[in-house]
Coordinates of N, CA and C in Angstrom, one line a residue:
X1466 N 116.8 87.2 103.6 CA 115.5 87.1 103.0 C 115.6 87.1 101.5
X1467 N 114.8 86.3 100.9 CA 114.7 86.2 99.4 C 113.3 86.1 99.0
X1468 N 113.0 86.4 97.7 CA 111.8 86.1 97.1 C 112.1 85.2 95.9
X1469 N 111.2 84.2 95.7 CA 111.5 83.2 94.7 C 110.1 82.6 94.2
X1470 N 110.2 81.9 93.1 CA 109.0 81.2 92.6 C 108.5 80.2 93.7
X1471 N 107.3 80.0 93.8 CA 106.7 79.0 94.7 C 107.0 77.6 94.2
X1472 N 107.4 76.8 95.1 CA 107.8 75.4 94.8 C 106.7 74.5 95.4
X1473 N 106.6 73.3 94.9 CA 105.6 72.3 95.4 C 105.7 72.1 96.9
X1474 N 107.0 72.0 97.4 CA 107.2 71.8 98.8 C 106.7 73.0 99.7
X1475 N 106.4 74.1 99.1 CA 105.9 75.3 99.9 C 104.4 75.2 100.1
X1476 N 103.7 74.4 99.3 CA 102.2 74.4 99.4 C 101.6 74.0 100.7
X1477 N 102.1 73.0 101.4 CA 101.5 72.8 102.8 C 101.6 74.0 103.7
X1478 N 102.8 74.6 103.7 CA 103.0 75.8 104.5 C 102.1 77.0 104.1
X1479 N 102.0 77.2 102.8 CA 101.2 78.3 102.3 C 99.7 78.0 102.6
X1480 N 99.3 76.8 102.5 CA 97.9 76.5 102.8 C 97.6 76.8 104.3
X1481 N 98.5 76.3 105.1 CA 98.3 76.5 106.6 C 98.3 78.0 106.9
X1482 N 99.2 78.8 106.3 CA 99.2 80.2 106.6 C 98.0 81.0 106.0
X1483 N 97.6 80.6 104.9 CA 96.5 81.4 104.2 C 95.1 80.9 104.3
X1484 N 95.0 79.6 104.1 CA 93.6 79.0 103.9 C 93.1 78.1 105.0
X1485 N 93.9 77.7 105.9 CA 93.5 76.7 106.9 C 92.5 77.3 107.9
X1486 N 92.7 78.5 108.4 CA 91.9 79.1 109.4 C 90.8 80.0 108.8
X1487 N 89.7 80.1 109.4 CA 88.6 80.9 109.0 C 88.9 82.4 109.2
X1488 N 89.5 82.8 110.3 CA 89.8 84.2 110.6 C 91.3 84.4 111.0
X1489 N 92.2 84.2 110.0 CA 93.6 84.4 110.3 C 93.9 85.8 110.7
X1490 N 94.9 86.0 111.6 CA 95.3 87.3 112.1 C 95.7 88.3 110.9
X1491 N 96.4 87.8 109.9 CA 96.8 88.7 108.8 C 95.6 89.3 108.1
X1492 N 94.5 88.7 108.1 CA 93.4 89.2 107.3 C 92.8 90.4 107.9
X1493 N 93.1 90.7 109.2 CA 92.6 92.0 109.8 C 93.2 93.2 109.1
X1494 N 94.3 93.0 108.4 CA 95.1 94.1 107.7 C 95.0 94.0 106.2
X1495 N 94.8 92.8 105.7 CA 94.8 92.6 104.2 C 93.4 92.6 103.7
X1496 N 92.9 93.8 103.3 CA 91.5 94.0 102.8 C 90.5 93.2 103.6
X1497 N 90.3 93.5 104.9 CA 89.4 92.7 105.7 C 87.9 92.9 105.3
X1498 N 87.7 93.9 104.5 CA 86.3 94.1 104.0 C 85.9 93.1 103.0
X1499 N 86.8 92.3 102.5 CA 86.5 91.2 101.6 C 86.5 89.9 102.4
X1500 N 85.5 89.1 102.1 CA 85.3 87.9 102.9 C 86.5 86.9 102.6
X1501 N 86.9 86.3 103.7 CA 88.0 85.3 103.6 C 87.3 83.9 103.8
X1502 N 87.6 83.0 103.0 CA 87.0 81.6 103.1 C 88.2 80.6 103.2
X1503 N 88.1 79.8 104.3 CA 89.1 78.7 104.3 C 88.9 77.8 103.1
X1504 N 89.9 77.1 102.7 CA 89.8 76.2 101.6 C 90.3 74.8 102.1
X1505 N 89.6 73.8 101.9 CA 90.1 72.4 102.3 C 91.4 72.1 101.7
X1506 N 92.3 71.5 102.4 CA 93.7 71.2 101.9 C 93.7 70.5 100.6
X1507 N 92.9 69.5 100.4 CA 93.0 68.8 99.1 C 92.5 69.7 97.9
X1508 N 91.5 70.5 98.2 CA 91.1 71.4 97.1 C 92.2 72.4 96.7
X1509 N 92.9 72.9 97.8 CA 94.1 73.7 97.5 C 95.2 73.0 96.7
X1510 N 95.5 71.8 97.1 CA 96.6 71.1 96.5 C 96.2 70.7 95.0
X1511 N 94.9 70.5 94.8 CA 94.4 70.1 93.5 C 94.6 71.3 92.5
X1512 N 94.8 72.5 93.0 CA 95.0 73.7 92.1 C 96.4 74.1 92.1
X1513 N 97.3 73.2 92.4 CA 98.8 73.5 92.5 C 99.4 74.1 91.3
X1514 N 98.9 73.6 90.1 CA 99.5 74.1 88.8 C 99.3 75.6 88.7
X1515 N 98.4 76.2 89.4 CA 98.2 77.7 89.3 C 99.2 78.4 90.2
X1516 N 99.9 77.7 91.0 CA 100.8 78.3 92.0 C 102.2 78.0 91.8
X1517 N 102.6 76.8 91.4 CA 104.0 76.4 91.3 C 104.6 77.1 90.1
X1518 N 105.8 77.7 90.4 CA 106.7 78.3 89.3 C 105.9 79.3 88.4
X1519 N 105.1 80.1 89.0 CA 104.3 81.1 88.2 C 105.1 82.4 88.3
X1520 N 105.0 83.2 87.3 CA 105.7 84.5 87.3 C 105.0 85.5 88.1
X1521 N 103.7 85.4 88.3 CA 102.9 86.4 89.0 C 102.7 86.3 90.5
X1522 N 103.2 85.2 91.1 CA 103.1 85.0 92.5 C 104.3 84.2 93.0
X1523 N 105.1 84.8 93.9 CA 106.3 84.2 94.5 C 106.2 84.1 96.0
X1524 N 107.1 83.3 96.5 CA 107.2 83.1 98.0 C 108.2 84.1 98.6
X1525 N 107.9 84.5 99.8 CA 108.9 85.3 100.6 C 109.4 84.4 101.6
X1526 N 110.7 84.2 101.6 CA 111.4 83.3 102.5 C 112.4 84.0 103.4
X1527 N 112.4 83.6 104.6 CA 113.4 84.1 105.6 C 114.0 82.9 106.3
X1528 N 115.3 82.8 106.2 CA 116.1 81.7 106.8 C 115.5 80.4 106.5
X1529 N 115.1 80.1 105.3 CA 114.5 78.9 104.9 C 113.1 78.7 105.2
X1530 N 112.4 79.7 105.8 CA 111.0 79.5 106.2 C 110.2 80.5 105.3
X1531 N 109.1 79.9 104.7 CA 108.2 80.8 103.9 C 107.3 81.5 104.9
X1532 N 107.3 82.9 104.7 CA 106.5 83.7 105.7 C 105.4 84.5 104.9
X1533 N 105.4 84.4 103.6 CA 104.4 85.2 102.9 C 104.5 85.0 101.4
X1534 N 103.8 85.8 100.7 CA 103.8 85.8 99.2 C 103.8 87.2 98.7
X1535 N 104.2 87.3 97.5 CA 104.2 88.6 96.8 C 103.7 88.3 95.4
X1536 N 102.9 89.2 94.8 CA 102.3 88.9 93.5 C 102.0 90.2 92.7
X1537 N 101.6 89.9 91.4 CA 101.1 91.0 90.6 C 99.9 90.6 89.8
X1538 N 99.2 91.5 89.4 CA 98.1 91.2 88.5 C 97.9 92.4 87.5
X1539 N 97.3 92.2 86.4 CA 97.1 93.2 85.4 C 95.8 93.9 85.7
X1540 N 95.9 95.2 85.9 CA 94.7 96.1 85.9 C 94.2 96.3 84.5
X1541 N 95.2 96.5 83.6 CA 94.9 96.6 82.2 C 96.2 96.3 81.4
X1542 N 96.3 95.0 80.9 CA 97.5 94.6 80.3 C 97.9 95.3 79.0
X1543 N 96.9 95.6 78.1 CA 97.3 96.3 76.9 C 98.1 97.7 77.1
X1544 N 97.8 98.3 78.3 CA 98.5 99.6 78.6 C 99.6 99.3 79.6
X1545 N 99.9 98.1 79.9 CA 100.9 97.7 80.9 C 100.7 98.2 82.3
X1546 N 99.4 98.3 82.7 CA 99.0 98.8 84.0 C 99.0 97.6 85.0
X1547 N 100.1 97.5 85.7 CA 100.3 96.4 86.6 C 100.1 96.8 88.1
X1548 N 99.5 96.0 88.9 CA 99.3 96.3 90.3 C 100.0 95.1 91.0
X1549 N 100.4 95.3 92.2 CA 101.1 94.2 93.0 C 100.5 94.1 94.4
X1550 N 100.8 93.0 95.0 CA 100.3 92.8 96.4 C 101.3 92.0 97.2
X1551 N 101.2 92.0 98.5 CA 102.1 91.3 99.4 C 101.3 90.8 100.6
X1552 N 101.6 89.7 101.1 CA 101.1 89.2 102.3 C 102.2 88.6 103.1
X1553 N 102.4 89.1 104.3 CA 103.3 88.5 105.3 C 102.3 87.9 106.3
X1554 N 102.3 86.6 106.4 CA 101.3 85.9 107.2 C 101.6 85.6 108.6
X1555 N 102.9 85.6 108.9 CA 103.4 85.4 110.3 C 103.4 86.8 111.0
X1556 N 102.6 87.0 112.1 CA 102.7 88.3 112.8 C 104.1 88.5 113.4
X1557 N 104.8 87.5 113.7 CA 106.2 87.7 114.3 C 107.1 88.4 113.3
X1558 N 106.7 88.4 112.0 CA 107.6 89.1 111.0 C 107.0 90.4 110.6
X1559 N 106.0 90.9 111.2 CA 105.5 92.2 111.0 C 106.4 93.3 111.7
X1560 N 106.5 94.4 111.1 CA 107.3 95.5 111.6 C 108.8 95.2 111.7
X1561 N 109.2 94.3 110.9 CA 110.7 94.0 111.0 C 111.4 94.4 109.7
X1562 N 110.7 95.1 108.8 CA 111.3 95.5 107.5 C 111.2 94.4 106.4
X1563 N 110.6 93.3 106.7 CA 110.6 92.2 105.7 C 109.7 92.6 104.5
X1564 N 108.6 93.3 104.8 CA 107.7 93.7 103.7 C 108.4 94.7 102.8
X1565 N 109.1 95.7 103.4 CA 109.8 96.7 102.7 C 110.8 96.0 101.8
X1566 N 111.6 95.1 102.3 CA 112.7 94.5 101.6 C 112.1 93.6 100.4
X1567 N 111.0 92.9 100.8 CA 110.4 92.0 99.7 C 109.8 92.9 98.6
X1568 N 109.2 94.0 98.9 CA 108.6 94.8 97.9 C 109.8 95.5 97.1
X1569 N 110.9 95.8 97.7 CA 112.0 96.4 97.0 C 112.5 95.4 96.0
X1570 N 112.7 94.2 96.4 CA 113.1 93.1 95.5 C 112.1 92.9 94.4
X1571 N 110.9 92.9 94.7 CA 109.8 92.6 93.7 C 109.7 93.7 92.7
X1572 N 109.7 94.9 93.2 CA 109.6 96.1 92.2 C 110.8 96.1 91.3
X1573 N 112.0 95.8 91.8 CA 113.2 95.8 91.0 C 113.0 94.6 89.9
X1574 N 112.6 93.5 90.4 CA 112.3 92.4 89.5 C 111.3 92.7 88.4
X1575 N 110.2 93.3 88.8 CA 109.2 93.7 87.8 C 109.7 94.7 86.7
X1576 N 110.4 95.7 87.2 CA 111.0 96.7 86.2 C 112.1 96.0 85.4
X1577 N 112.8 95.1 85.9 CA 113.9 94.4 85.1 C 113.4 93.4 84.1
X1578 N 112.2 92.9 84.3 CA 111.7 91.8 83.5 C 110.6 92.1 82.6
X1579 N 110.0 93.4 82.8 CA 108.9 93.8 82.0 C 109.0 95.2 81.5
X1580 N 108.5 95.6 80.4 CA 108.6 97.0 79.9 C 107.6 97.9 80.6
X1581 N 107.6 97.9 81.9 CA 106.6 98.7 82.7 C 107.1 100.2 82.8
X1582 N 106.1 101.0 82.9 CA 106.3 102.4 83.1 C 106.1 102.8 84.6
X1583 N 105.1 102.0 85.2 CA 104.7 102.2 86.6 C 104.3 100.9 87.3
X1584 N 104.6 100.9 88.6 CA 104.2 99.8 89.4 C 103.4 100.4 90.6
X1585 N 102.3 99.7 91.0 CA 101.6 100.3 92.2 C 100.9 99.2 92.9
X1586 N 100.2 99.6 94.0 CA 99.3 98.7 94.8 C 98.2 99.6 95.4
X1587 N 97.2 98.8 95.8 CA 96.0 99.4 96.5 C 96.0 98.9 97.9
X1588 N 95.7 99.8 98.8 CA 95.5 99.4 100.2 C 94.4 100.2 100.8
X1589 N 94.2 100.2 102.1 CA 93.2 101.0 102.7 C 93.7 101.8 103.9
X1590 N 93.1 102.9 104.2 CA 93.6 103.8 105.2 C 93.7 103.1 106.6
X1591 N 93.1 102.0 106.8 CA 93.3 101.3 108.1 C 94.6 100.6 108.2
X1592 N 95.3 100.4 107.1 CA 96.6 99.7 107.1 C 97.7 100.7 106.9
X1593 N 97.9 101.5 108.0 CA 98.9 102.5 108.0 C 100.3 102.0 107.7
X1594 N 100.6 100.7 108.1 CA 101.9 100.2 107.8 C 102.2 100.0 106.3
X1595 N 101.1 99.6 105.6 CA 101.3 99.5 104.2 C 101.5 100.8 103.5
X1596 N 100.9 101.8 103.9 CA 101.1 103.2 103.4 C 102.5 103.6 103.7
X1597 N 103.0 103.4 104.9 CA 104.4 103.8 105.2 C 105.4 103.0 104.4
X1598 N 105.2 101.7 104.1 CA 106.1 101.0 103.3 C 106.2 101.6 102.0
X1599 N 105.1 102.0 101.4 CA 105.2 102.7 100.1 C 106.0 104.0 100.1
X1600 N 105.7 104.7 101.2 CA 106.5 106.0 101.3 C 108.0 105.7 101.5
X1601 N 108.4 104.7 102.3 CA 109.8 104.4 102.4 C 110.4 104.0 101.1
X1602 N 109.6 103.4 100.2 CA 110.1 103.0 98.9 C 110.1 104.1 97.8
X1603 N 109.7 105.3 98.3 CA 109.7 106.4 97.3 C 108.4 106.5 96.5
X1604 N 107.4 105.7 96.9 CA 106.1 105.7 96.1 C 105.3 107.0 96.5
X1605 N 104.4 107.3 95.6 CA 103.5 108.4 95.8 C 102.1 107.9 96.0
X1606 N 101.4 108.7 96.9 CA 100.0 108.4 97.0 C 99.3 109.0 95.8
X1607 N 98.9 108.1 94.9 CA 98.3 108.6 93.6 C 96.8 108.8 93.7
X1608 N 96.2 108.1 94.6 CA 94.7 108.3 94.7 C 94.3 108.0 96.2
X1609 N 93.3 108.7 96.6 CA 92.6 108.4 97.9 C 91.1 108.6 97.6
X1610 N 90.5 107.4 97.6 CA 89.0 107.4 97.4 C 88.4 107.3 98.8
X1611 N 87.7 108.4 99.1 CA 87.3 108.6 100.5 C 86.1 107.7 100.9
X1612 N 86.2 107.1 102.0 CA 85.1 106.4 102.7 C 84.4 105.4 101.8
X1613 N 85.2 104.6 101.1 CA 84.6 103.6 100.2 C 84.8 102.2 100.7
X1614 N 85.5 102.0 101.8 CA 85.8 100.7 102.3 C 85.1 100.6 103.7
X1615 N 84.2 99.7 103.9 CA 83.4 99.6 105.1 C 83.9 98.4 105.9
X1616 N 84.3 98.6 107.2 CA 84.8 97.5 108.0 C 84.6 97.7 109.4
X1617 N 84.0 96.8 110.1 CA 83.7 96.9 111.5 C 82.9 98.1 111.9
X1618 N 81.9 98.5 111.1 CA 81.1 99.6 111.4 C 81.7 101.0 111.1
X1619 N 82.8 101.0 110.4 CA 83.5 102.3 110.1 C 83.9 102.3 108.6
X1620 N 83.9 103.5 108.1 CA 84.3 103.7 106.7 C 85.8 104.1 106.7
X1621 N 86.5 103.6 105.7 CA 87.9 103.8 105.4 C 88.1 104.3 104.0
X1622 N 89.2 104.9 103.7 CA 89.6 105.3 102.4 C 90.3 104.2 101.7
X1623 N 90.1 104.1 100.4 CA 91.0 103.2 99.5 C 92.1 104.1 99.0
X1624 N 93.3 103.5 99.2 CA 94.6 104.2 98.9 C 95.3 103.5 97.7
X1625 N 95.7 104.3 96.7 CA 96.5 103.8 95.6 C 97.9 104.4 95.7
X1626 N 98.9 103.6 95.8 CA 100.3 104.0 95.8 C 101.0 103.5 94.5
X1627 N 101.9 104.3 94.0 CA 102.6 104.0 92.8 C 103.9 104.6 92.6
X1628 N 104.7 104.1 91.7 CA 106.0 104.7 91.4 C 106.3 104.4 89.9
X1629 N 106.9 105.4 89.3 CA 107.3 105.3 87.9 C 108.7 104.7 87.8
X1630 N 109.0 104.2 86.7 CA 110.3 103.6 86.5 C 111.4 104.6 86.7
X1631 N 111.3 105.8 86.2 CA 112.4 106.8 86.5 C 112.5 107.1 87.9
X1632 N 111.4 107.2 88.7 CA 111.5 107.4 90.1 C 112.1 106.3 90.8
X1633 N 111.8 105.0 90.4 CA 112.4 103.9 91.0 C 113.9 103.8 90.8
X1634 N 114.4 104.1 89.6 CA 115.8 104.2 89.3 C 116.5 105.2 90.1
X1635 N 115.9 106.4 90.3 CA 116.5 107.5 91.1 C 116.5 107.0 92.6
X1636 N 115.5 106.3 93.1 CA 115.4 105.8 94.4 C 116.6 104.8 94.6
X1637 N 116.8 103.9 93.7 CA 117.9 102.9 93.8 C 119.2 103.6 93.8
X1638 N 119.4 104.6 93.0 CA 120.7 105.3 92.9 C 121.0 106.0 94.2
X1639 N 120.0 106.6 94.8 CA 120.1 107.3 96.0 C 120.5 106.3 97.1
X1640 N 119.9 105.1 97.1 CA 120.3 104.1 98.1 C 121.7 103.7 97.9
X1641 N 122.2 103.5 96.7 CA 123.5 103.1 96.4 C 124.5 104.2 96.9
X1642 N 124.2 105.5 96.7 CA 125.1 106.6 97.1 C 125.1 106.7 98.6
X1643 N 124.1 106.3 99.3 CA 124.0 106.5 100.8 C 124.6 105.3 101.6
X1644 N 125.0 104.3 100.8 CA 125.6 103.1 101.5 C 127.0 103.3 102.0

Protein backbone atom coordinates (compact mmCIF):
# COMPACT_ATOMS: atom_id res chain seq x y z
CA UNK A 1 0.00 0.00 0.00
CA UNK A 2 1.19 3.51 -0.82
CA UNK A 3 -0.06 7.07 -0.58
CA UNK A 4 0.83 9.44 -3.39
CA UNK A 5 -0.30 12.60 -5.17
CA UNK A 6 -3.42 12.17 -7.29
CA UNK A 7 -2.71 11.73 -11.00
CA UNK A 8 -4.99 12.57 -13.91
CA UNK A 9 -5.44 8.84 -14.62
CA UNK A 10 -6.97 8.44 -11.10
CA UNK A 11 -9.84 10.85 -11.74
CA UNK A 12 -12.32 8.45 -13.39
CA UNK A 13 -11.88 5.98 -10.51
CA UNK A 14 -12.17 8.67 -7.84
CA UNK A 15 -15.28 10.11 -9.46
CA UNK A 16 -16.89 6.67 -9.57
CA UNK A 17 -15.98 5.97 -5.93
CA UNK A 18 -16.92 9.36 -4.48
CA UNK A 19 -19.36 11.27 -6.66
CA UNK A 20 -21.14 8.89 -9.05
CA UNK A 21 -23.73 7.54 -6.59
CA UNK A 22 -26.22 9.53 -4.57
CA UNK A 23 -25.88 7.32 -1.45
CA UNK A 24 -22.54 5.50 -1.49
CA UNK A 25 -21.91 2.97 1.28
CA UNK A 26 -18.85 4.84 2.64
CA UNK A 27 -20.96 7.93 3.36
CA UNK A 28 -22.77 6.08 6.18
CA UNK A 29 -19.52 6.41 8.16
CA UNK A 30 -17.93 9.59 6.83
CA UNK A 31 -19.91 12.46 8.39
CA UNK A 32 -23.31 11.15 7.24
CA UNK A 33 -25.01 14.14 8.88
CA UNK A 34 -23.63 16.31 6.04
CA UNK A 35 -25.47 16.03 2.73
CA UNK A 36 -23.69 14.16 -0.04
CA UNK A 37 -24.42 15.26 -3.60
CA UNK A 38 -23.38 13.34 -6.68
CA UNK A 39 -21.45 15.41 -9.21
CA UNK A 40 -21.76 14.88 -12.97
CA UNK A 41 -18.60 13.38 -14.44
CA UNK A 42 -17.80 16.31 -16.72
CA UNK A 43 -18.20 18.82 -13.89
CA UNK A 44 -15.80 16.74 -11.79
CA UNK A 45 -13.24 16.50 -14.61
CA UNK A 46 -13.53 20.23 -15.30
CA UNK A 47 -12.16 20.90 -11.79
CA UNK A 48 -9.20 18.53 -12.18
CA UNK A 49 -6.58 21.23 -11.54
CA UNK A 50 -7.81 21.35 -7.92
CA UNK A 51 -7.02 17.63 -7.49
CA UNK A 52 -4.02 16.64 -9.59
CA UNK A 53 -0.61 16.81 -7.88
CA UNK A 54 -1.88 18.77 -4.88
CA UNK A 55 -0.09 18.65 -1.54
CA UNK A 56 -3.28 18.61 0.51
CA UNK A 57 -5.04 15.58 -1.04
CA UNK A 58 -3.41 12.31 -2.04
CA UNK A 59 -4.56 8.91 -3.30
CA UNK A 60 -4.43 5.70 -1.30
CA UNK A 61 -3.35 2.85 -3.57
CA UNK A 62 -3.29 -0.90 -2.94
CA UNK A 63 -1.77 -3.22 -5.54
CA UNK A 64 -2.17 -0.57 -8.25
CA UNK A 65 -5.82 0.17 -7.36
CA UNK A 66 -6.94 3.50 -5.91
CA UNK A 67 -9.16 2.72 -2.91
CA UNK A 68 -9.40 6.11 -1.23
CA UNK A 69 -7.96 9.51 -0.48
CA UNK A 70 -6.20 11.20 2.39
CA UNK A 71 -6.11 14.95 2.91
CA UNK A 72 -5.43 17.86 5.19
CA UNK A 73 -6.90 21.31 5.65
CA UNK A 74 -6.03 24.30 7.76
CA UNK A 75 -8.20 24.95 10.76
CA UNK A 76 -6.03 28.02 11.39
CA UNK A 77 -2.89 28.30 9.24
CA UNK A 78 -1.20 31.21 11.12
CA UNK A 79 -0.95 28.97 14.20
CA UNK A 80 -0.20 25.85 12.09
CA UNK A 81 -3.40 24.12 13.24
CA UNK A 82 -3.85 21.39 10.68
CA UNK A 83 -6.59 18.76 10.53
CA UNK A 84 -6.61 15.70 8.29
CA UNK A 85 -9.14 13.32 6.83
CA UNK A 86 -9.29 9.94 5.17
CA UNK A 87 -11.77 8.11 2.98
CA UNK A 88 -11.52 4.43 2.11
CA UNK A 89 -14.32 4.07 -0.40
CA UNK A 90 -14.21 0.32 -1.13
CA UNK A 91 -16.01 -1.58 1.69
CA UNK A 92 -13.86 -4.63 0.88
CA UNK A 93 -10.87 -2.65 2.22
CA UNK A 94 -12.52 -1.73 5.53
CA UNK A 95 -11.21 -3.46 8.67
CA UNK A 96 -8.03 -4.58 6.92
CA UNK A 97 -5.60 -2.11 8.47
CA UNK A 98 -5.42 0.04 5.32
CA UNK A 99 -6.73 3.16 7.04
CA UNK A 100 -4.27 2.77 9.91
CA UNK A 101 -1.35 2.32 7.52
CA UNK A 102 -2.43 5.23 5.29
CA UNK A 103 -2.78 7.55 8.28
CA UNK A 104 0.60 6.41 9.65
CA UNK A 105 2.24 7.28 6.33
CA UNK A 106 0.32 10.58 6.06
CA UNK A 107 1.07 11.75 9.61
CA UNK A 108 4.75 10.94 9.09
CA UNK A 109 4.70 12.85 5.79
CA UNK A 110 2.99 15.87 7.37
CA UNK A 111 5.45 16.07 10.26
CA UNK A 112 8.42 15.60 7.89
CA UNK A 113 7.34 18.28 5.41
CA UNK A 114 5.81 20.96 7.65
CA UNK A 115 6.80 22.65 10.90
CA UNK A 116 3.72 21.28 12.69
CA UNK A 117 3.40 20.78 16.43
CA UNK A 118 0.15 18.76 16.24
CA UNK A 119 -1.89 16.76 13.73
CA UNK A 120 -5.48 15.76 14.31
CA UNK A 121 -8.86 14.86 12.88
CA UNK A 122 -12.53 15.09 13.73
CA UNK A 123 -14.94 12.18 13.61
CA UNK A 124 -18.20 11.25 15.29
CA UNK A 125 -19.05 8.72 17.99
CA UNK A 126 -20.96 6.60 15.47
CA UNK A 127 -17.70 5.81 13.67
CA UNK A 128 -16.03 3.63 16.29
CA UNK A 129 -13.51 2.31 13.75
CA UNK A 130 -12.13 5.81 13.20
CA UNK A 131 -11.74 6.35 16.94
CA UNK A 132 -9.93 3.01 17.26
CA UNK A 133 -7.57 3.90 14.39
CA UNK A 134 -6.53 7.05 16.24
CA UNK A 135 -5.97 5.09 19.46
CA UNK A 136 -3.84 2.50 17.57
CA UNK A 137 -1.71 5.38 16.26
CA UNK A 138 -1.13 6.78 19.75
CA UNK A 139 -3.52 9.70 19.33
CA UNK A 140 -5.43 11.20 22.23
CA UNK A 141 -9.09 12.03 22.37
CA UNK A 142 -8.70 15.78 22.79
CA UNK A 143 -12.36 16.75 22.70
CA UNK A 144 -15.77 15.17 22.90
CA UNK A 145 -18.61 17.55 22.08
CA UNK A 146 -21.68 15.77 23.33
CA UNK A 147 -24.77 15.18 21.23
CA UNK A 148 -24.05 17.76 18.54
CA UNK A 149 -24.29 15.48 15.49
CA UNK A 150 -27.79 14.39 14.53
CA UNK A 151 -28.19 11.41 12.21
CA UNK A 152 -31.07 8.99 11.57
CA UNK A 153 -33.09 10.31 14.50
CA UNK A 154 -30.25 9.97 16.99
CA UNK A 155 -27.69 12.34 18.52
CA UNK A 156 -23.97 11.52 18.42
CA UNK A 157 -20.88 13.15 19.86
CA UNK A 158 -18.29 14.96 17.77
CA UNK A 159 -14.83 13.56 18.55
CA UNK A 160 -11.47 15.29 18.09
CA UNK A 161 -8.37 13.12 18.02
CA UNK A 162 -4.84 14.48 17.91
CA UNK A 163 -1.16 13.80 18.42
CA UNK A 164 1.80 16.08 19.12
CA UNK A 165 5.05 15.82 17.18
CA UNK A 166 6.97 14.51 20.23
CA UNK A 167 4.27 11.89 20.87
CA UNK A 168 4.45 10.81 17.21
CA UNK A 169 8.23 10.49 17.35
CA UNK A 170 7.94 8.37 20.53
CA UNK A 171 5.27 6.22 18.84
CA UNK A 172 7.51 5.62 15.81
CA UNK A 173 10.50 4.82 18.03
CA UNK A 174 8.44 2.30 20.01
CA UNK A 175 7.34 0.65 16.74
CA UNK A 176 10.97 0.42 15.59
CA UNK A 177 12.00 -1.20 18.89
CA UNK A 178 9.16 -3.74 18.78
CA UNK A 179 9.95 -4.99 15.25
